Each structure stands twice: as structure tokens, then as C-alpha cells.
Short mmCIF file of C-alpha atoms and ligand atoms in Angstrom, two decimals:
data_model
loop_
_atom_site.label_atom_id
_atom_site.label_comp_id
_atom_site.label_asym_id
_atom_site.label_seq_id
_atom_site.Cartn_x
_atom_site.Cartn_y
_atom_site.Cartn_z
CA UNK A 135 14.10 -54.29 -6.81
CA UNK A 136 17.14 -52.06 -7.25
CA UNK A 137 17.29 -48.32 -7.59
CA UNK A 138 20.15 -47.29 -9.88
CA UNK A 139 20.76 -43.60 -10.19
CA UNK A 140 23.40 -41.35 -11.62
CA UNK A 141 24.24 -37.71 -11.20
CA UNK A 142 27.10 -35.86 -12.80
CA UNK A 143 28.62 -32.45 -12.25
CA UNK A 144 31.25 -30.15 -13.72
CA UNK A 145 33.13 -27.55 -11.71
CA UNK A 146 30.70 -28.14 -8.85
CA UNK A 147 27.62 -27.59 -11.05
CA UNK A 148 25.00 -30.23 -11.82
CA UNK A 149 25.05 -31.34 -15.50
CA UNK A 150 23.08 -34.59 -15.69
CA UNK A 151 20.96 -37.07 -13.73
CA UNK A 152 19.10 -40.30 -14.50
CA UNK A 153 17.15 -42.94 -12.70
CA UNK A 154 16.19 -46.62 -13.13
CA UNK A 155 14.32 -49.24 -11.06
CA UNK A 156 15.19 -52.76 -12.10
CA UNK A 157 14.89 -56.36 -10.93
CA UNK A 158 18.57 -57.00 -11.76
CA UNK A 159 21.66 -54.83 -11.47
CA UNK A 160 22.59 -55.39 -15.10
CA UNK A 161 25.69 -53.97 -16.81
CA UNK A 162 23.42 -52.79 -19.62
CA UNK A 163 21.54 -50.39 -17.34
CA UNK A 164 24.71 -49.27 -15.59
CA UNK A 165 26.41 -48.58 -18.92
CA UNK A 166 23.39 -46.63 -20.13
CA UNK A 167 23.59 -44.37 -17.07
CA UNK A 168 27.37 -44.15 -17.22
CA UNK A 169 27.37 -43.08 -20.88
CA UNK A 170 24.62 -40.50 -20.53
CA UNK A 171 26.46 -37.27 -19.64
CA UNK A 172 28.94 -36.01 -22.21
CA UNK A 173 30.97 -33.53 -20.24
CA UNK A 174 31.62 -33.85 -16.50
CA UNK A 175 34.42 -34.02 -13.92
CA UNK A 176 32.53 -35.99 -11.26
CA UNK A 177 29.93 -38.74 -11.49
CA UNK A 178 28.11 -40.50 -8.66
CA UNK A 179 26.27 -43.76 -9.33
CA UNK A 180 24.11 -45.08 -6.48
CA UNK A 181 22.86 -48.67 -6.34
CA UNK A 182 20.30 -49.21 -3.59
CA UNK A 183 18.03 -52.11 -2.76
CA UNK A 184 14.35 -51.15 -2.35
CA UNK A 185 11.87 -53.38 -0.54
CA UNK A 186 8.45 -51.84 -1.22
CA UNK A 187 7.61 -50.82 -4.75
CA UNK A 188 4.26 -49.15 -5.47
CA UNK A 189 2.56 -49.28 -8.86
CA UNK A 190 0.67 -46.61 -10.76
CA UNK A 191 -1.46 -48.00 -13.54
CA UNK A 192 -1.43 -44.99 -15.88
CA UNK A 193 0.91 -42.08 -16.48
CA UNK A 194 -0.50 -38.56 -16.73
CA UNK A 195 -2.08 -38.02 -20.16
CA UNK A 196 0.14 -36.13 -22.63
CA UNK A 197 -0.83 -32.94 -24.50
CA UNK A 198 1.51 -30.87 -26.70
CA UNK A 199 1.36 -27.19 -27.70
CA UNK A 200 3.73 -25.19 -29.93
CA UNK A 201 4.07 -21.41 -29.86
CA UNK A 202 5.77 -18.84 -32.07
CA UNK A 203 7.70 -17.24 -29.20
CA UNK A 204 9.02 -17.95 -25.70
CA UNK A 205 6.89 -15.08 -24.43
CA UNK A 206 3.65 -16.64 -25.70
CA UNK A 207 4.68 -20.10 -24.47
CA UNK A 208 5.39 -18.77 -20.97
CA UNK A 209 2.07 -16.92 -20.87
CA UNK A 210 0.36 -20.22 -21.72
CA UNK A 211 2.35 -22.06 -19.02
CA UNK A 212 1.19 -19.49 -16.46
CA UNK A 213 -2.42 -19.89 -17.63
CA UNK A 214 -2.15 -23.65 -17.11
CA UNK A 215 -0.57 -23.24 -13.66
CA UNK A 216 -3.42 -20.92 -12.69
CA UNK A 217 -5.91 -23.58 -13.87
CA UNK A 218 -4.08 -26.03 -11.61
CA UNK A 219 -4.63 -23.76 -8.59
CA UNK A 220 -1.40 -21.70 -8.50
CA UNK A 221 -2.00 -17.94 -8.13
CA UNK A 222 -0.79 -15.99 -11.18
CA UNK A 223 1.90 -14.06 -9.26
CA UNK A 224 3.33 -17.29 -7.84
CA UNK A 225 3.30 -18.94 -11.28
CA UNK A 226 5.33 -16.02 -12.73
CA UNK A 227 7.70 -16.28 -9.79
CA UNK A 228 8.37 -19.90 -10.81
CA UNK A 229 8.98 -18.90 -14.44
CA UNK A 230 11.32 -16.04 -13.45
CA UNK A 231 13.26 -18.33 -11.13
CA UNK A 232 13.94 -20.90 -13.87
CA UNK A 233 14.77 -18.15 -16.36
CA UNK A 234 17.31 -16.59 -13.98
CA UNK A 235 18.78 -19.87 -12.74
CA UNK A 236 17.32 -21.28 -9.51
CA UNK A 237 20.65 -21.85 -7.74
CA UNK A 238 21.44 -18.82 -5.53
CA UNK A 239 25.15 -19.42 -6.30
CA UNK A 240 24.35 -19.16 -10.02
CA UNK A 241 23.12 -21.64 -12.60
CA UNK A 242 21.22 -24.88 -12.13
CA UNK A 243 20.33 -26.91 -9.06
CA UNK A 244 20.84 -30.64 -8.57
CA UNK A 245 17.18 -31.08 -7.66
CA UNK A 246 13.97 -29.09 -7.82
CA UNK A 247 12.71 -25.93 -6.17
CA UNK A 248 9.87 -26.47 -3.69
CA UNK A 249 7.59 -23.45 -3.81
CA UNK A 250 4.66 -22.73 -1.51
CA UNK A 251 1.61 -22.71 -3.78
CA UNK A 252 -0.07 -19.81 -2.00
CA UNK A 253 2.73 -17.59 -0.70
CA UNK A 254 5.38 -18.28 -3.37
CA UNK A 255 8.15 -18.80 -0.79
CA UNK A 256 10.92 -21.30 -1.44
CA UNK A 257 10.72 -24.19 1.00
CA UNK A 258 13.85 -26.26 0.27
CA UNK A 259 16.30 -26.50 3.16
CA UNK A 260 19.25 -26.37 0.77
CA UNK A 261 18.69 -24.14 -2.27
CA UNK A 262 21.71 -25.49 -4.17
CA UNK A 263 20.59 -29.10 -3.87
CA UNK A 264 16.81 -28.73 -3.83
CA UNK A 265 14.67 -31.85 -3.74
CA UNK A 266 15.32 -34.81 -6.04
CA UNK A 267 12.59 -37.12 -7.26
CA UNK A 268 14.20 -40.56 -7.19
CA UNK A 269 13.16 -44.22 -7.38
CA UNK A 270 10.73 -44.17 -10.27
CA UNK A 271 10.65 -45.96 -13.60
CA UNK A 272 8.44 -47.62 -16.21
CA UNK A 273 7.45 -51.24 -15.89
CA UNK A 274 8.55 -51.83 -19.48
CA UNK A 275 10.57 -48.93 -20.94
CA UNK A 276 10.90 -50.54 -24.36
CA UNK A 277 7.10 -50.86 -24.68
CA UNK A 278 6.63 -47.20 -23.70
CA UNK A 279 9.29 -46.10 -26.22
CA UNK A 280 7.44 -48.04 -28.91
CA UNK A 281 4.07 -46.59 -27.91
CA UNK A 282 5.44 -43.03 -28.01
CA UNK A 283 6.97 -43.70 -31.43
CA UNK A 284 3.62 -45.03 -32.64
CA UNK A 285 2.05 -41.73 -31.52
CA UNK A 286 4.49 -39.90 -33.79
CA UNK A 287 6.97 -38.63 -31.18
CA UNK A 288 10.48 -38.32 -32.69
CA UNK A 289 13.38 -40.26 -31.04
CA UNK A 290 15.11 -36.96 -30.11
CA UNK A 291 12.11 -36.07 -27.92
CA UNK A 292 11.35 -39.60 -26.67
CA UNK A 293 14.72 -39.76 -24.87
CA UNK A 294 13.73 -36.92 -22.55
CA UNK A 295 9.94 -37.20 -22.55
CA UNK A 296 10.00 -40.80 -21.32
CA UNK A 297 11.88 -39.92 -18.12
CA UNK A 298 10.17 -36.58 -17.55
CA UNK A 299 6.69 -38.13 -17.86
CA UNK A 300 7.43 -40.88 -15.31
CA UNK A 301 8.98 -38.29 -12.98
CA UNK A 302 6.02 -35.88 -13.28
CA UNK A 303 3.60 -38.78 -12.71
CA UNK A 304 5.42 -39.66 -9.49
CA UNK A 305 5.47 -36.01 -8.37
CA UNK A 306 1.72 -35.61 -8.73
CA UNK A 307 1.13 -38.99 -7.02
CA UNK A 308 3.27 -37.72 -4.10
CA UNK A 309 1.07 -34.64 -3.61
CA UNK A 310 2.82 -31.95 -5.69
CA UNK A 311 -0.01 -29.58 -6.76
CA UNK A 312 1.67 -28.60 -10.04
CA UNK A 313 5.09 -28.82 -11.66
CA UNK A 314 6.85 -26.45 -14.06
CA UNK A 315 9.93 -27.68 -15.93
CA UNK A 316 12.25 -26.91 -18.74
CA UNK A 317 15.53 -28.59 -19.48
CA UNK A 318 19.01 -27.30 -18.70
CA UNK A 319 20.18 -28.91 -21.96
CA UNK A 320 21.08 -25.78 -24.01
CA UNK A 321 19.23 -26.91 -27.16
CA UNK A 322 16.17 -28.63 -25.70
CA UNK A 323 13.50 -25.94 -25.57
CA UNK A 324 10.38 -28.05 -24.87
CA UNK A 325 9.24 -27.92 -21.27
CA UNK A 326 6.03 -28.78 -19.48
CA UNK A 327 3.45 -28.01 -16.83
CA UNK A 328 1.90 -30.97 -15.02
CA UNK A 329 -0.91 -31.42 -12.52
CA UNK A 330 -3.55 -34.00 -11.68
CA UNK A 331 -6.31 -32.13 -13.52
CA UNK A 332 -4.19 -30.85 -16.46
CA UNK A 333 -2.12 -33.98 -17.16
CA UNK A 334 1.35 -33.59 -18.69
CA UNK A 335 1.22 -30.49 -20.87
CA UNK A 336 4.25 -30.14 -23.15
CA UNK A 337 4.99 -26.56 -24.18
CA UNK A 338 7.47 -25.36 -26.79
CA UNK A 339 9.56 -23.18 -26.65
CA UNK A 340 9.76 -22.38 -22.94
CA UNK A 341 13.27 -20.95 -23.45
CA UNK A 342 15.49 -19.65 -26.25
CA UNK A 343 17.96 -22.11 -27.84
CA UNK A 344 21.54 -22.05 -26.50
CA UNK A 345 20.35 -21.44 -22.94
CA UNK A 346 22.04 -23.78 -20.45
CA UNK A 347 19.72 -22.76 -17.61
CA UNK A 348 16.62 -24.72 -16.58
CA UNK A 349 15.19 -26.90 -13.86
CA UNK A 350 12.01 -27.78 -12.05
CA UNK A 351 9.66 -25.98 -9.69
CA UNK A 352 7.30 -28.09 -7.57
CA UNK A 353 4.37 -26.08 -6.24
CA UNK A 354 3.32 -27.61 -2.91
CA UNK A 355 0.95 -26.79 -0.06
CA UNK A 356 2.96 -25.73 2.99
CA UNK A 357 1.21 -28.25 5.24
CA UNK A 358 2.11 -31.17 2.92
CA UNK A 359 5.79 -30.38 2.66
CA UNK A 360 7.20 -33.18 4.84
CA UNK A 361 4.99 -35.94 3.40
CA UNK A 362 5.70 -34.80 -0.18
CA UNK A 363 9.48 -34.75 0.40
CA UNK A 364 9.40 -38.17 2.06
CA UNK A 365 7.44 -39.63 -0.88
CA UNK A 366 9.63 -38.02 -3.59
CA UNK A 367 12.90 -39.17 -2.05
CA UNK A 368 11.98 -42.49 -0.41
CA UNK A 369 8.99 -44.15 -2.07
CA UNK A 370 9.77 -46.44 -5.03
CA UNK A 371 7.21 -46.27 -7.81
CA UNK A 372 6.69 -48.06 -11.10
CA UNK A 373 4.43 -46.65 -13.83
CA UNK A 374 2.70 -49.37 -15.86
CA UNK A 375 1.42 -47.73 -19.03
CA UNK A 376 0.74 -44.54 -20.99
C1 PML B 1580 14.99 -32.66 -18.61
O1 PML B 1580 15.00 -33.71 -18.00
O2 PML B 1580 16.02 -32.18 -19.03
C2 PML B 1580 13.68 -31.99 -18.86
C3 PML B 1580 12.97 -32.68 -19.94
C4 PML B 1580 11.68 -32.04 -20.34
C5 PML B 1580 10.97 -32.89 -21.33
C6 PML B 1580 9.86 -32.20 -22.00
C7 PML B 1580 9.22 -33.08 -23.07
O3 PML B 1580 9.76 -33.16 -24.16
O4 PML B 1580 8.16 -33.65 -22.79
#
């Protein structure tokens, strides 16, 4: 199979990324990736052959919760992270980091923060880049889009949910204890917490509208760090169904 991935930046800052695993290097998929970011001054598209592709039968199950305020939504996210085994102080550290902007030079990172589940330290070697989950996709994206539509998810949400769910499923498969995410898209306020026991828990609103800051925090056990990184960045994985 082929891994096709795109990342785009503006003035040195990450603005968009997307990921496909396909049998063929079709123009259709390339165009889809190419057209995705609206505003950028640099785009990198990588096309890489992958030999071993692993399959996961089912994605994490989806749950959705709406709250009247960001404050209440974040409290709920922390409660879920605690249920997943993250100490409360470390969970709040993850929330504060995404709220502030996880890149020490300001704003968003290209990849995710790796945070020690117990101590709350950041474990990425490069805190501007972070760790990127790559080489994952659905076996049949069209079928998943249809299934999400049939469950009543609106197209506006499907566009992001479909990629985020496959990504979170790969993260948990790779040994991430729990993930916290909200988008850096200024208007997209739905985020999620994911773990093996919780599933994929969508939470709205995890940030105020018109906020261009977001990202991902992966809570990992210190001893697993190398194997988790290797899996996230090198292992190709296809998710079969919802
Ligand atoms: C992103 O990729 O920008 C984050 C998307 C989060 C999706 C949350 C959802 O709607 O399930």
C-alpha cells in the first residue's frame, strides 16, 4: 500500500495535516489532500510505500456530550481522563497546555504532546514538532461516511470526526493510555477524550469559538515511550469498521 500524507504551514506555523493509506496513488486522493488547507505558504506531500499493513476490526465506540460552557466541558474531560487512569493534576496540565498553545515558541505544534501519565512531564524530544500519528486510514472511507450519516452526524462534523476517530483508534492500539484533543480550526469547538475503556468521547465545546489554538496530548507511561513512538510513526494500520 501507499501512505500519502500532507502537512501545510504558514509563516513557520502548522495549519493543516491529513493522511491516507491507499492501494493506488490516485490523483483523486492527491487532489483531496492538496485542496484541504485554505491558507498556507508551504505544503509538503509525502508519498511512501508501506510493506506491512495491520488491521483493526473495530474503531473505538463513539459517545457524544454537549455542555453549556467550556468550563463545564473541560471539567467533564478531566473526569473522563481520571477514569482512564490519568491523575487529576496531570489531566488539568494537559487542558492548560492546549488552552495556552502547546508550542513553546507560541501557537500550535505540528504533532502531539507526549505527556507522562504519572508525572505530567513532557516527553517529546522536539516540542515544536511533537509526535505525529501517521499511516492510518479506513478500509472503506465512503462506507464509514455513510454509516456516520445514518447515525445522524452532520457533514460538517463527519469531515473531522472520520479522521480523528481513525487516528485515536490507532493511538490507543499503539499503547497511548489516553488522548485529549481539540481542533486548531478557529470555529470547530468539539474535541474529545479517548482511551481503551472509555472509547471515543466527543465533548462540546472544549474551547470558545474564534480560537485558533488547539492540538493533541497523548498520555503515555514513561516505560512505553519508545515503543509507542515507533508504532505511531512507523506502523501502518487500517481500521475496518465502526
Ligand atoms: C482536528 O483534527 O482538527 C481535531 C478534530 C476533532 C474532532 C472531534 C469530533 O468532532 O469528533
